[in-house]
Every structure is written in structure tokens, then in C-alpha cells.
Amino acid sequence: MLGKYLDAVRAKKPLIHNITNYVTVNDVANMELACGASPIMADEPEEVRDIQTICNGLCINLGTLNRRTIPAMNESGDCAAELGHAILLDPVGAGASTLRTDTALALLDSVPFDVVRGNISEIRTLFAGAGNTHGVDAAEGDSVTEANLLNMGRFACSFAERFHTVCVISGAIDLVADAKTCYAIRNGVPEMSQITGTGCQLSGLTTCFIAANPEEKLQASAAAVAAMGLAGETALSRQQPGDGNATLRNRIIDAIYNMSGTNLDSGEKIERIIG
Amino acid sequence: MLGKYLDAVRAKKPLIHNITNYVTVNDVANMELACGASPIMADEPEEVRDIQTICNGLCINLGTLNRRTIPAMNESGDCAAELGHAILLDPVGAGASTLRTDTALALLDSVPFDVVRGNISEIRTLFAGAGNTHGVDAAEGDSVTEANLLNMGRFACSFAERFHTVCVISGAIDLVADAKTCYAIRNGVPEMSQITGTGCQLSGLTTCFIAANPEEKLQASAAAVAAMGLAGETALSRQQPGDGNATLRNRIIDAIYNMSGTNLDSGEKIERIIG
Amino acid sequence: MLGKYLDAVRAKKPLIHNITNYVTVNDVANMELACGASPIMADEPEEVRDIQTICNGLCINLGTLNRRTIPAMNESGDCAAELGHAILLDPVGAGASTLRTDTALALLDSVPFDVVRGNISEIRTLFAGAGNTHGVDAAEGDSVTEANLLNMGRFACSFAERFHTVCVISGAIDLVADAKTCYAIRNGVPEMSQITGTGCQLSGLTTCFIAANPEEKLQASAAAVAAMGLAGETALSRQQPGDGNATLRNRIIDAIYNMSGTNLDSGEKIERIIG
């Protein structure tokens, strides 16, 4: 079912403007290329309107947030909204600092994001309007499990409704929801959490998918999440003795590079849990 | 013919100051190390004169351009010119924003670049003094082909003449020209365009080659271009089933690391088309 | 003997705040994950106190130093000191510019670093209060050799005494010293110097080790240094024909990922030369 959304990315080759952190930016760029899209990174307020105008989507990521680039985020968001571009927010570290929480909330207030993707701590923080996260990883207590799945799905729908967006909560089980529907996706492997930037890469990938599938952003987001998880599974299956997280990182991007719509159709593990 | 220029890099181990973007900087540094040179990255205006003074070359790259580092580019350019260092400009995204076009043109006006390396859109933009590019990749319409090769060669020579520099135009066929001579280089593979930063890496590599071969900058630039393309061919031939753009990225740097002058001599595909 | 310090990192999973350069930051993050710790990168002065508060350690690295982040270094250092967090300084390029030397000296004056890790040129520069380095690599003349080992060990102890810190000098032979004791570590391979950021990665790794072993910072630092060197040996032994510095980079991180305390115990090459 989800393969066609990947096929659309490869057919349309969207150009994505990314304002993102300097830790994982290279992997984000290679991931967007791997799925058939093209990345541009620009964060100087003076030029981001020019850059956004030639693009099809916008990915805003709050990792290594700094005062200099916040105006660029606002300007790009306004421009993307005017032009009807797909827009995603990755609120990295929301809850870990007041600056990140406040910046994420202010952006949510002014930019009509199509998707917000984060871990459960970040998403909870934004829903509460304030809160604490354990660094940039999800705190253990409140992860999505089989036991609390339906409750967490309802929470994801509530988030989506409040912020008029698709809500993607990444974890051992991923949730992708709009106000009325929630999917649980069970692709992926735990080893992905030992690589820096798999979340950032997924945000970049999701932006490509929604830019290429503007009429079906919920399903397109689910497709990106399933594709990323499936890539993790493929990558892990290719590990050799002695390989570790650095090689796995490369293999995940490679797996997206080699993934076809048919591969995704047969590898996806998606269940509609609400709606 | 070109292998001796690589040998000179390995013998002289030039130290290269890079003011470059945060997307591809790590690959640029590893590429410069792979060819036998050493990289330094510094972009704080206050220190770049100190840094430039201990170096042998300067590579200025406009990716992720921001207001803070433009003065560092000017200061480093002035210092490098005073000291007779090799200087290269990679006008990433010229044409994609007014800021990038204007900054590139201002730098061309004040700094005596030995080489300008870009894709055809960027080079056209600078020649026209203004223009539009499709993001940071070359627009398709105006790429260098066998059919328009001689005309494009003449254009490269005109660019070189106007800006008193060697002009390197990267594409399926690469052109390397000064005012009177143009080489066409047919090394490389299309898969290189699906890796972020192969252009940035080539700019870094070229800076190493011209720093180590200051008397023959045209030929040294051609050698860097052929070496990069040959590395792409070597890397692609080493790909295993399931490998993709992330692994290819590593293998290209590895291929430069293992390339000898003799390898380059036997793998180069270079033709003098003008002069 | 040293394996237990690695085991402690994997058991305690410290969260490390890194203010580091944009060249090698991704590798530093993956290295910290590889040893069982978690990285956070934040450099905006306004938020670093929030970030430091939720962490267990602080790694300050002066590569790509810029004026904007120096206040973040001071603020984080003060906060980490108040909270008793492990703190490390990597004075990248001290001696290469006045800004870097002065910034390193000012930080040493105000922040109670537990460890300072650099190459011999950087360490000498700071000891002298001024000086020159050949770029960011150690100048050849003053490297640590078997012939001058005891003298260099005494120098490392003097540095440690003067700055009330553990002193780590990286080179062909690594030295790890406090005021009274110096270890020489003979792990590692020369090929590590042809990868950008092995020093930065070691600084990140060392911060993880001292954060997880706060009562034995000298031994924990020695363990990190031996682990990094052993990882280089393991990585080199896994290289295939055609592999180069980019693949070696990945394999070193992979080797840390797969290293057990028992592996470190049997691979460490450490000698107490003073004390």
C-alpha cells in the first residue's frame, strides 16, 4: 500500500529546503538524495526566501538551535506557507531547554506545519506547552508500548487536532496520526537509536514524501516512517561481524537508495489503530 | 600525463585553509587528507589571517553562506593573495539567491582566484552577472554535451579570460580552461551526483593540487578533476549488492587515498579541445 | 586493568554536552554513542545552562572556534563546575591563532577542567602561554618518542600540576598524566592521523569515560586513550584492499561499538613511566 508514495518521490524529485543542525546535516542530505529528492541547506535570514521559492518543501529541525537562524526559520516558514510548500517541524530537544521549547511553540503558532515529527518526550512537551525531556532522547517511562498503544494513539490524534498537523511519534513502535486516524508502524530495529541522526534523517525523508504526495500527507508520512524502519531492518541484516553503528548508519542510507515501492509494499508493518 | 601533479601533492603535503559549508565539511577534510594534504577549517574573521599565514592554499565555498563568515572570506582572500597562496572559489548556489550571487561576484572582484569551480548554472550566473539556477544542481537545459562541447569550451575560456582564473565546469563532461586552452575530461560516473558534496570535495582536492603545483595551475586543476572522476569509477566498481550512495561516498574518498600517480596516468580520460 | 572503566560507561550511560566544531561533530556523536554514552550538542549561550544541567559531562573543543560560542563555553563550564560534572578541554589549534591560544588560556583560567587533551604542540603552546603550532597537527620536531619519553612524561606531569588537571598528549606514543603519575600508551596506528577528527573523537570518548568514572579520572582517561588506539588497530586489521581513510573512520567507531571491557584488558598497551 505505501510503496506508491516512495515511487512518487522518485518520479517528482522534489527539492527540499532544510534548516537543520550541523551534527547530522550530511546524513540528512544523503538520505534525501537516497530517496530521489534533492536537498538545499540555507539558514541565512537574508537569503532563505530566495531559496524557499525554488524549492518544493521545507524541513525545520531545532538541533543545535541558535539565535541567528531562528529568524530564518520564521521567514522560510512564512514563505513556504504562502507558496503552499510541504512543511515539517522536528522539535529536537523540545523540553531540554526553554529556548527550544519556546521556539518550537512559537513556530507552531505561526507556521502551518503539515507534519510535526519527534520522540514522545518532545511531543508531550509541546502538547503540555512546557515540560522536561531527558536530553534529546525519549525518557523511558513514557514510551509507546503494546500495552498503552491505544491511549498513545489517542494522544497523537489530540496533538494532531490541536496543532492542525500530522503527528509522527518515533519510538520502538511509531505512531502517525491526524485528528481522526492513527497508524502504528512496527518496522525498525533498536540499533537505530545508537546512531546519531536517524530521527533527523527521518524528518528529512518525511519532508520529501509529503512534498511529493501533497494530497495524502498522512499516508505519505506513514510511508516515510515505514521506509525508514524497513531500511533499518535491511541495514541490520547486512551487518558483518565487527560492524557497528558507523557502518549501520551508511547501510541505512544505502537501503533507502536501493528501496523500490514494491520493496516497501512487501516490507511495511503498518496497522490502523484508530479511525 | 597528469599523475605527476598528484605525486607533487603527496610529496609537498600542502596545508589548506577551508572556509566551507557545514553540510559537506567532514568529507572535504577527509578528501584533502586522502590526497596527501592537510586541512584546516577556520571561519572567524578575527583569526583567519593567523590561520591563512601558516597555510599554503585557500578554498572558499559558498554553501550555507552566512553574513558572519563573509568578512572571513574577504580577509582570508586578501591575506592569501598577499602571500601568494593558491586560491579557489566554489560559488555553491550562485544564482539560487541574490546573496550568493552577489557575494560570489564581490569576491571575484576583490580576490585574485586561481581557480573557480562550479556547475554550469553557477558559472553561467557569474558570467552573466546575475541569473537563476535550479537549486544547487545544474539546470538540465544547459549541461555540457558532446553536441555543444566546443561552444561550451569557448564559454569556459571566455569566463577564464574575464575573471583571470582557471575555470572548472563540472558535469557529465568536465571542462577545465584558461583563456586560451580548454580540456574536456570524461572521467566520472553519474552516481556521483547522488552523493552530497562531491563538488565540494573536488573543490578541496583542486585547491590541494594547485597549492602543490603553483606553476601549472591549469594542468593541476585538470589532474584534480580527472582524479576525482577516476575515483568515482573505482568506487563504483567496488560497490556490492545493497550498497548505495552512503557507501559510494566513502569509497570515493578511499579511492583517492589509494590512488598513485601511475594509476591516474593510466585512468585519465582527457582531451584538449581548444588551444 | 582498564576494561572496567569502559564497562562503567556502558553501565552508567552518561549524557555528555559537547560544544565542538562542525567538521567532526557527527563522528564525535557516533563515537560517544558507540561507547554507550549519549551526546547532546548545544552552543547557544542562552540555552547551554539548561542543557548542561541535564547532562553528566562537558566536552569543549576549540575547532572552528567563533566569537558566538565562546560565551557558551564559559557559561557551560561554570555550570558544569557548579554541578560537579566531568569537564574536558580539547584546545584544537592552540598556537595556530592568537584567538585560539587566548581562548584556551582564558578557559583554563576560569574552568576547572578535569582533563586537557591535545597534541604536543597545543599542549606546549598552553604551557608556554603562547607559541606556534603547524596548523592543527603536531609539529614534527617535538613529538614524543622512545628516546625522549621520560622527559616528555615529566613535562606532562608539570602541565598537569600547573593547570590542576589530567594532561593527555596524543601522538605515536600517548601520554596520560597527573601531577605525580604518567602513563605511556602504545596502542594505535599511524593511519589514524589521516582521518579528520580522531583527536576530537578521543576527546569525546574521554569525556564519557571520566563522567562514568569520576573517582578515577587519571585511569579513566588512560582507558579512553587505550580504547581509541586499540580501536584503530582493530579497524586497520579489518581493512580490505581498496579501503582507505573514509572506511577506516567508520571501522574505528565500529570497533569501539563492539569493544568489551575484556577486549580492552587484553589489548591495552600501557606502561607507568612516572610515579
PDB file of C-alpha atoms in Angstrom, chain A residues 22-25 27 62-68 93 96-100 132-137 191 193-197 239-250, chain C residues 13 15 18-22 25-27 29-31 33-35 38-44 46-48 50-51 54 56 68-69 238 247 249-251 253-255 257-258:
ATOM      1  CA  TYR A  22      25.274  20.823  11.991  1.00  0.00           C
ATOM      2  CA  VAL A  23      25.550  17.433  13.721  1.00  0.00           C
ATOM      3  CA  THR A  24      23.549  15.295  11.311  1.00  0.00           C
ATOM      4  CA  VAL A  25      23.151  17.559   8.289  1.00  0.00           C
ATOM      5  CA  ASP A  27      23.359  12.340   6.647  1.00  0.00           C
ATOM      6  CA  LEU A  62      15.804  22.566  16.044  1.00  0.00           C
ATOM      7  CA  GLY A  63      19.019  20.633  16.791  1.00  0.00           C
ATOM      8  CA  THR A  64      21.928  22.987  17.635  1.00  0.00           C
ATOM      9  CA  LEU A  65      19.375  25.789  17.674  1.00  0.00           C
ATOM     10  CA  ASN A  66      20.871  29.248  17.733  1.00  0.00           C
ATOM     11  CA  ARG A  67      19.523  32.783  17.775  1.00  0.00           C
ATOM     12  CA  ARG A  68      20.997  33.586  14.367  1.00  0.00           C
ATOM     13  CA  GLY A  93      15.288  18.731  22.263  1.00  0.00           C
ATOM     14  CA  ALA A  96      15.589  20.046  27.150  1.00  0.00           C
ATOM     15  CA  SER A  97      15.884  23.831  27.181  1.00  0.00           C
ATOM     16  CA  THR A  98      13.468  26.700  27.472  1.00  0.00           C
ATOM     17  CA  LEU A  99      14.834  28.133  24.240  1.00  0.00           C
ATOM     18  CA  ARG A 100      13.985  25.008  22.277  1.00  0.00           C
ATOM     19  CA  ASN A 132      11.205  18.197  30.570  1.00  0.00           C
ATOM     20  CA  THR A 133      12.930  15.658  28.351  1.00  0.00           C
ATOM     21  CA  HIS A 134      15.936  13.506  29.093  1.00  0.00           C
ATOM     22  CA  GLY A 135      18.292  15.210  26.700  1.00  0.00           C
ATOM     23  CA  VAL A 136      17.290  14.619  23.128  1.00  0.00           C
ATOM     24  CA  ASP A 137      16.219  11.012  23.599  1.00  0.00           C
ATOM     25  CA  GLU A 191      20.140  -0.433  16.931  1.00  0.00           C
ATOM     26  CA  SER A 193      18.903   4.533  18.394  1.00  0.00           C
ATOM     27  CA  GLN A 194      22.676   4.053  18.660  1.00  0.00           C
ATOM     28  CA  ILE A 195      23.266   6.149  15.543  1.00  0.00           C
ATOM     29  CA  THR A 196      23.145   9.913  15.766  1.00  0.00           C
ATOM     30  CA  GLY A 197      20.582  11.493  13.488  1.00  0.00           C
ATOM     31  CA  GLN A 239      25.963  -6.139   9.042  1.00  0.00           C
ATOM     32  CA  GLN A 240      29.105  -8.266   9.133  1.00  0.00           C
ATOM     33  CA  PRO A 241      30.990  -9.365  12.259  1.00  0.00           C
ATOM     34  CA  GLY A 242      32.850  -6.326  13.572  1.00  0.00           C
ATOM     35  CA  ASP A 243      30.462  -3.818  12.008  1.00  0.00           C
ATOM     36  CA  GLY A 244      28.911  -1.299  14.364  1.00  0.00           C
ATOM     37  CA  ASN A 245      26.901   1.898  14.437  1.00  0.00           C
ATOM     38  CA  ALA A 246      29.034   3.842  11.927  1.00  0.00           C
ATOM     39  CA  THR A 247      28.639   1.188   9.252  1.00  0.00           C
ATOM     40  CA  LEU A 248      24.965   0.711  10.106  1.00  0.00           C
ATOM     41  CA  ARG A 249      24.488   4.426   9.525  1.00  0.00           C
ATOM     42  CA  ASN A 250      25.823   4.085   5.977  1.00  0.00           C
TER      43      ASN A 250
ATOM     44  CA  LYS C  13      25.295   5.680  30.019  1.00  0.00           C
ATOM     45  CA  LEU C  15      24.857  12.117  28.889  1.00  0.00           C
ATOM     46  CA  ASN C  18      29.558  18.848  23.598  1.00  0.00           C
ATOM     47  CA  ILE C  19      30.441  22.303  22.349  1.00  0.00           C
ATOM     48  CA  THR C  20      32.523  21.304  19.403  1.00  0.00           C
ATOM     49  CA  ASN C  21      33.444  22.096  15.826  1.00  0.00           C
ATOM     50  CA  TYR C  22      31.240  21.483  12.799  1.00  0.00           C
ATOM     51  CA  VAL C  25      30.860  16.711  15.206  1.00  0.00           C
ATOM     52  CA  ASN C  26      28.979  13.819  13.623  1.00  0.00           C
ATOM     53  CA  ASP C  27      31.825  11.407  14.261  1.00  0.00           C
ATOM     54  CA  ALA C  29      28.421  11.981  18.395  1.00  0.00           C
ATOM     55  CA  ASN C  30      28.597   8.499  16.891  1.00  0.00           C
ATOM     56  CA  MET C  31      31.748   7.720  18.906  1.00  0.00           C
ATOM     57  CA  LEU C  33      27.077   6.511  21.226  1.00  0.00           C
ATOM     58  CA  ALA C  34      29.470   3.697  20.299  1.00  0.00           C
ATOM     59  CA  CYS C  35      30.913   3.579  23.822  1.00  0.00           C
ATOM     60  CA  SER C  38      24.716   9.757  24.748  1.00  0.00           C
ATOM     61  CA  PRO C  39      25.713  13.066  23.154  1.00  0.00           C
ATOM     62  CA  ILE C  40      23.964  16.413  23.138  1.00  0.00           C
ATOM     63  CA  MET C  41      25.328  19.248  21.070  1.00  0.00           C
ATOM     64  CA  ALA C  42      24.256  22.782  22.015  1.00  0.00           C
ATOM     65  CA  ASP C  43      26.190  26.028  21.699  1.00  0.00           C
ATOM     66  CA  GLU C  44      23.689  28.852  22.062  1.00  0.00           C
ATOM     67  CA  GLU C  46      21.021  31.292  26.088  1.00  0.00           C
ATOM     68  CA  GLU C  47      20.325  27.574  26.427  1.00  0.00           C
ATOM     69  CA  VAL C  48      23.567  25.908  27.489  1.00  0.00           C
ATOM     70  CA  ASP C  50      19.581  24.286  30.700  1.00  0.00           C
ATOM     71  CA  ILE C  51      21.362  21.670  28.609  1.00  0.00           C
ATOM     72  CA  ILE C  54      20.520  17.564  32.439  1.00  0.00           C
ATOM     73  CA  ASN C  56      26.780  14.384  33.295  1.00  0.00           C
ATOM     74  CA  ARG C  68      29.381  33.484  19.084  1.00  0.00           C
ATOM     75  CA  THR C  69      30.045  30.295  21.003  1.00  0.00           C
ATOM     76  CA  ARG C 238      39.661  -5.204   9.088  1.00  0.00           C
ATOM     77  CA  THR C 247      36.285   3.409   5.588  1.00  0.00           C
ATOM     78  CA  ARG C 249      36.992   6.179  10.031  1.00  0.00           C
ATOM     79  CA  ASN C 250      33.809   4.097  10.129  1.00  0.00           C
ATOM     80  CA  ARG C 251      35.622   0.988  11.301  1.00  0.00           C
ATOM     81  CA  ILE C 253      33.796   3.863  15.545  1.00  0.00           C
ATOM     82  CA  ASP C 254      32.539   0.338  14.853  1.00  0.00           C
ATOM     83  CA  ALA C 255      35.445  -1.100  16.840  1.00  0.00           C
ATOM     84  CA  TYR C 257      30.908  -0.102  19.450  1.00  0.00           C
ATOM     85  CA  ASN C 258      31.963  -3.754  19.609  1.00  0.00           C
TER      86      ASN C 258
END
